[in-house]
Short mmCIF file of C-alpha atoms in Angstrom, two decimals:
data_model
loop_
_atom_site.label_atom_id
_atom_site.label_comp_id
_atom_site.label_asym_id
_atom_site.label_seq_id
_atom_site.Cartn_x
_atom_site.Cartn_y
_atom_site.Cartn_z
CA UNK W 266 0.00 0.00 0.00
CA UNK W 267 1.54 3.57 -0.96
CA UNK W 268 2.28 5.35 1.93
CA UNK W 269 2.49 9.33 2.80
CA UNK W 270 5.59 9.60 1.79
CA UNK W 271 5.65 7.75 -1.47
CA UNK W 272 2.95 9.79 -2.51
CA UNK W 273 4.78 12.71 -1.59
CA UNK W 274 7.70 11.80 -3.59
CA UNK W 275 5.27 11.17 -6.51
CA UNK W 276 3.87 14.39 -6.11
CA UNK W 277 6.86 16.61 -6.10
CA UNK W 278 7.79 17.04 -9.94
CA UNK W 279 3.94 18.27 -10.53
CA UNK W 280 3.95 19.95 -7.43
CA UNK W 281 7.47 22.02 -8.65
CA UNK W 282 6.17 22.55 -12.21
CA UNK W 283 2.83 24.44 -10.86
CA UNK W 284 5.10 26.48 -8.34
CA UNK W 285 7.32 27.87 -11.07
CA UNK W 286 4.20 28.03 -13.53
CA UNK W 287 2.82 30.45 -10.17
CA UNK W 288 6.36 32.31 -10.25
CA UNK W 289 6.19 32.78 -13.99
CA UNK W 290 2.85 34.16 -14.05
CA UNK W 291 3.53 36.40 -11.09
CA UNK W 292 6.26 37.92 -12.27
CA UNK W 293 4.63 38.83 -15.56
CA UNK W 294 2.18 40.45 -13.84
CA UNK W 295 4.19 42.59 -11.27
CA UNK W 296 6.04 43.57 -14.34
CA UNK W 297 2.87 44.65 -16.23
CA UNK W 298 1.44 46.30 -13.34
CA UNK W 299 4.75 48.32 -12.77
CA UNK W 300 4.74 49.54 -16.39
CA UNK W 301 0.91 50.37 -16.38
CA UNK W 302 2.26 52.61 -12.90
CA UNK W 303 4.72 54.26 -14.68
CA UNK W 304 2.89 54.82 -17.99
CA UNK W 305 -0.06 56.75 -15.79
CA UNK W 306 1.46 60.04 -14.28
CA UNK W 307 4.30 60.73 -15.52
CA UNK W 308 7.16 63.34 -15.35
CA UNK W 309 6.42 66.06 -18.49
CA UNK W 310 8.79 66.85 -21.41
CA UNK W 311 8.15 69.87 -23.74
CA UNK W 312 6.52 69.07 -27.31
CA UNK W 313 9.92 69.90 -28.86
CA UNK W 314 11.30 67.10 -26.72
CA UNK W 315 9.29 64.25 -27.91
CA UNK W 316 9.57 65.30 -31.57
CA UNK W 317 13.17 65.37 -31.23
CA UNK W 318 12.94 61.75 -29.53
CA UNK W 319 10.69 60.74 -32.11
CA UNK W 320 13.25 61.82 -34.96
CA UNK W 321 16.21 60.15 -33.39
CA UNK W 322 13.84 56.73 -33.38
CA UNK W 323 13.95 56.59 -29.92
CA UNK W 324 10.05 56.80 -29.29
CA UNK W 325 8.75 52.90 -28.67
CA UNK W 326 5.27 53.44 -27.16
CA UNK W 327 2.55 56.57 -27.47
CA UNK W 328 -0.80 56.64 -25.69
CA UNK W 329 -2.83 59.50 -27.14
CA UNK W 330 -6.40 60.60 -26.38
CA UNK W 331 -8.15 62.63 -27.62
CA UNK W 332 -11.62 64.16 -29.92
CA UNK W 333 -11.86 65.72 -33.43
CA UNK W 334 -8.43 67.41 -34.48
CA UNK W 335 -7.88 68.53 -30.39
CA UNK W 336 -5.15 66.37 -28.43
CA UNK W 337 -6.28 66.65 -24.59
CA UNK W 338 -3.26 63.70 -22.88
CA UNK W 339 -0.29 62.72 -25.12
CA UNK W 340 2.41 60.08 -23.14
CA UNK W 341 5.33 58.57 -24.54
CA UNK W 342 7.91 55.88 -23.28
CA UNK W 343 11.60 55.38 -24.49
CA UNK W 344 11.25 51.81 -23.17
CA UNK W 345 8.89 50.16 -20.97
CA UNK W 346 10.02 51.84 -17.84
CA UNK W 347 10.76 55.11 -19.15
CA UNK W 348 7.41 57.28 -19.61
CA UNK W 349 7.39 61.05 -20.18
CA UNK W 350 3.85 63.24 -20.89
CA UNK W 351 3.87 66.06 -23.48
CA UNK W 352 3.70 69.14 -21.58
CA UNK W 353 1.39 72.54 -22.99
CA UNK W 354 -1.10 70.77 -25.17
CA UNK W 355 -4.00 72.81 -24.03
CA UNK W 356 -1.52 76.37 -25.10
CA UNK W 357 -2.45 78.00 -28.16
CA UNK W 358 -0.32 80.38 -29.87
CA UNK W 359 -1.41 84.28 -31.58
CA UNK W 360 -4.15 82.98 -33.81
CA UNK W 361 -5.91 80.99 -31.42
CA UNK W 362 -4.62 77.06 -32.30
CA UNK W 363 -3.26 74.94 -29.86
CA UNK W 364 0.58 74.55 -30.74
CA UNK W 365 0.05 70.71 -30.93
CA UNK W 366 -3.19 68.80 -32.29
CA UNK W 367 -3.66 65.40 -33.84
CA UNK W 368 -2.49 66.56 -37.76
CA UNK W 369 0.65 67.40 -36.54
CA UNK W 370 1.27 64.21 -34.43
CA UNK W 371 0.20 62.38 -37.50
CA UNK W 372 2.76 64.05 -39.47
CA UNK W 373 5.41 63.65 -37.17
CA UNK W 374 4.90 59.52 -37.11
CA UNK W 375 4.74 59.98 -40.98
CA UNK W 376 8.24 61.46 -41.01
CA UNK W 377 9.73 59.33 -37.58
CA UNK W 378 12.88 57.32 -38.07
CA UNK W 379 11.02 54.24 -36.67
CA UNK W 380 7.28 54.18 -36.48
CA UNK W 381 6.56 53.48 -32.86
CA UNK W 382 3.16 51.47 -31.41
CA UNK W 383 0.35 54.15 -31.18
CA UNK W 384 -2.89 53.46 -28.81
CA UNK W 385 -5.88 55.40 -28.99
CA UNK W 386 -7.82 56.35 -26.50
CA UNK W 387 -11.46 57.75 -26.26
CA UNK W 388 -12.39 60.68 -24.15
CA UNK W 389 -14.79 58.14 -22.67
CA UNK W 390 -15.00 55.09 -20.96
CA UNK W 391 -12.52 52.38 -22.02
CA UNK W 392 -13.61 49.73 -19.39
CA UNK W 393 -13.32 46.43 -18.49
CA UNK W 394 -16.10 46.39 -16.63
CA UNK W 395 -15.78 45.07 -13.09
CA UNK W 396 -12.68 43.52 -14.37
CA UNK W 397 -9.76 45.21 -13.68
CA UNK W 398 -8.16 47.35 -16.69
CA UNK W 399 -4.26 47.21 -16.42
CA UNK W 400 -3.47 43.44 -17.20
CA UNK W 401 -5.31 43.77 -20.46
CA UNK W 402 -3.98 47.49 -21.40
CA UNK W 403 -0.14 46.70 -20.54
CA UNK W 404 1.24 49.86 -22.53
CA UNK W 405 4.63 47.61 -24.20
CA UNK W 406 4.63 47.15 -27.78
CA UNK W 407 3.52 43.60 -29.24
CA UNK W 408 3.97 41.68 -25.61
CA UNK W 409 1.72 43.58 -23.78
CA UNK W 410 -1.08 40.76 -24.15
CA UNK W 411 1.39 38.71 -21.84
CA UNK W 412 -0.04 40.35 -18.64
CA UNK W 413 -3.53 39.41 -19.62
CA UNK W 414 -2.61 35.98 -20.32
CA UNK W 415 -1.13 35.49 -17.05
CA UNK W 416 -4.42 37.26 -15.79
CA UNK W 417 -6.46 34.87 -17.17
CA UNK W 418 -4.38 32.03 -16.09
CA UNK W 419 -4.76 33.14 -12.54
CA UNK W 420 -8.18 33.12 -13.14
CA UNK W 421 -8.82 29.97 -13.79
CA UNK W 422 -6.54 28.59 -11.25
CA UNK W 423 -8.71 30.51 -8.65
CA UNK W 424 -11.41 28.47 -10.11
CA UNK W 425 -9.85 25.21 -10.33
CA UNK W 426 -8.69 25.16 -6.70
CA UNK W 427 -10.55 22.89 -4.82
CA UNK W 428 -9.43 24.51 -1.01
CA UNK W 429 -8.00 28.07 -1.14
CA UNK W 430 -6.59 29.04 1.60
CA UNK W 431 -6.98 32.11 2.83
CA UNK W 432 -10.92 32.77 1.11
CA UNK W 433 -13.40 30.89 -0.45
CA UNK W 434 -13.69 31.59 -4.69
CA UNK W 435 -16.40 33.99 -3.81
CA UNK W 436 -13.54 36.00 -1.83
CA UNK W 437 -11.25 35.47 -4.52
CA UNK W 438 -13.61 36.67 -7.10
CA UNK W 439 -13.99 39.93 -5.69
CA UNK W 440 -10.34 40.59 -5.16
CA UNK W 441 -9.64 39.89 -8.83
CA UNK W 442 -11.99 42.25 -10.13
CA UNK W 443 -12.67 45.00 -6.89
CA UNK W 444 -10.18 44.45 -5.59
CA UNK W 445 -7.65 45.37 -8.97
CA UNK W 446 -4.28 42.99 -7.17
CA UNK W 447 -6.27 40.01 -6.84
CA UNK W 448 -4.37 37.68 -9.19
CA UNK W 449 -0.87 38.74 -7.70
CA UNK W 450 -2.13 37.82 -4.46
CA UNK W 451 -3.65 34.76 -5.33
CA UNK W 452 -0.47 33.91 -6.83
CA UNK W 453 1.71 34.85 -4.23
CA UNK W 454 -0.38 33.28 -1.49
CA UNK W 455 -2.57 30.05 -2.41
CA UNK W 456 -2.88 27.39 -1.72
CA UNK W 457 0.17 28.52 -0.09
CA UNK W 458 2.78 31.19 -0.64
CA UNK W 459 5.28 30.77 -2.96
CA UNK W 460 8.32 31.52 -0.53
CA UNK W 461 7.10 27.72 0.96
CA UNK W 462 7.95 25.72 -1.74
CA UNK W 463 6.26 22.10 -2.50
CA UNK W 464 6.87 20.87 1.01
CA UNK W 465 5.69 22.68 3.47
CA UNK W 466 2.25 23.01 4.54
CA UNK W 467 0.41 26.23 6.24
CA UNK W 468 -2.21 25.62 8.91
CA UNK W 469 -5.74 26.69 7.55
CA UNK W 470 -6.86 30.32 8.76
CA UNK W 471 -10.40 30.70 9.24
CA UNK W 472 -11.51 31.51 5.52
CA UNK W 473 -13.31 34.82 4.15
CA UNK W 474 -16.53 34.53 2.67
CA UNK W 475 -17.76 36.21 0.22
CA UNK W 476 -19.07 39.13 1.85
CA UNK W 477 -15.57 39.89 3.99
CA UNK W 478 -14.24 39.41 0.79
CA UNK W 479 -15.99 42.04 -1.13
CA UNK W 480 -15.49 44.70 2.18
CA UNK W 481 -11.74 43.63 2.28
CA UNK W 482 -11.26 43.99 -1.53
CA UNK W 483 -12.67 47.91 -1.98
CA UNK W 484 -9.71 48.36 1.24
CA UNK W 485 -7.14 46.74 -1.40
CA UNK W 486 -8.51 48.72 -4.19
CA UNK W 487 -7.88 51.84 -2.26
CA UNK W 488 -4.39 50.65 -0.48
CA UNK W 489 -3.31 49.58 -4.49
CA UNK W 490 -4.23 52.97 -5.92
CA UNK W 491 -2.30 54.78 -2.82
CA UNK W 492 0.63 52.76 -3.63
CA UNK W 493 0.08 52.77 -7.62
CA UNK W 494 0.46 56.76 -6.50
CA UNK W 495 3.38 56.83 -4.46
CA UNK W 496 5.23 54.79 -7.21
CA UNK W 497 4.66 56.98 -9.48
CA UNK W 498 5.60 59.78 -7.57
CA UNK W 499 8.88 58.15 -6.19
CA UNK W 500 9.67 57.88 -10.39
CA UNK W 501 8.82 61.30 -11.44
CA UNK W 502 11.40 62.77 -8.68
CA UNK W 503 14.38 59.84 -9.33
CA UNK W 504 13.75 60.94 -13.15
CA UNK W 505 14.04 64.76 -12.46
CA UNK W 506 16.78 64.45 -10.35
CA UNK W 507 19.03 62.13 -12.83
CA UNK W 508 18.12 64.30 -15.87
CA UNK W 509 17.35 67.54 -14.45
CA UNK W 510 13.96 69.78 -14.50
#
């Protein structure tokens, strides 16, 4: 008869294959979520700035929003960790006309050195839904989709695990969506956390239910968005100070 141990042993290749599958998708995700951070607020550069950047080819990501001919939010990224805003859209020079509107951006990708990924966005509202927005809108040219993958994958492992350990799915649920972080801390902590390994096993805490779950997600919404904030803060003064005001 197989004992404990044998079954142990038997377990321990799956068991080491889902941990680094967990590891993999978590650090996919703290990477999107750190771009989609930076790519939000930050630090402005003049309009003559980003057409010089875009000349020298440098330019590898542009977010631009916008109705009619009228540019109201213009960012730009030299990389996926390096995001600048064009400064003075909204200033209009002796006849009236804003200095910068969507012909002349147009123009300037027409002439650019290397066409960089553009993404449009309406004045409106370009949501998920009660799904959270940043794993599916990771702002890096032709990978971005990896976040939302990994998302996904989260997902369904939330759904496919027959005793979470810290809430019940109905907990879960409501982190991943309210909650915005849900699928990193799913991934970091169940059905245990990942700095455990495959042997070690975690007492079981008194699970959430669904209804502590939705009250404790809106609490990681808001702690998320403080931190999201304070991120992108802590960038915008590290940038000003290495390359000046």
């Amino acid at each position: 008869m197989e004992t404990d141990q044998e079954r142990l042993v038997l377990r321990e290749p799956y068991a080491s294959i889902v941990l680094w599958g967990r590891v993999l998708l978590l650090v996919v995700l703290l990477w999107g979520g750190l771009v989609s951070v930076l790519s939000t607020s930050p630090p402005p550069r003049s309009v003559e700035e980003f057409q010089a950047a875009l000349r020298a080819g440098e330019v590898t990501y542009i977010i631009e929003r916008g109705s009619g001919p009228s540019l109201n939010d213009l960012r730009w990224s030299a990389g996926p960790l390096f995001w600048y805003r064009v400064d003075g859209l909204w200033h209009v020079d002796e006849q009236g006309v804003a200095v910068y509107e969507s012909a002349d951006l147009a123009k300037d990708l027409y002439a650019a050195k290397a066409r960089p990924f553009v993404r449009h966005e309406n004045n409106g509202n370009n949501s998920q839904g009660i799904f959270p927005d940043w794993p599916f809108q990771v702002p890096v040219a032709h990978v971005g989709w990896l976040a939302g993958g990994a998302y996904v994958l989260a997902f369904l492992g939330m759904l496919g695990t027959a005793r979470p350990r810290i809430g019940n799915r109905w907990a879960w649920f409501w982190l991943f969506t309210v909650g915005q972080v849900g699928a990193i801390l799913f991934l970091m902590l169940e059905p245990r956390p990942v700095w455990w390994g495959v042997h070690e096993e975690l007492p079981r805490s008194s699970q959430m239910g669904g209804r502590m779950g939705c009250l404790v997600s809106i609490g990681v919404a808001i702690v998320t968005g403080l931190a999201a904030f304070a991120i992108g803060e802590a960038v915008r003064l590290l940038v000003s100070v290495a390359t000046g005001p």
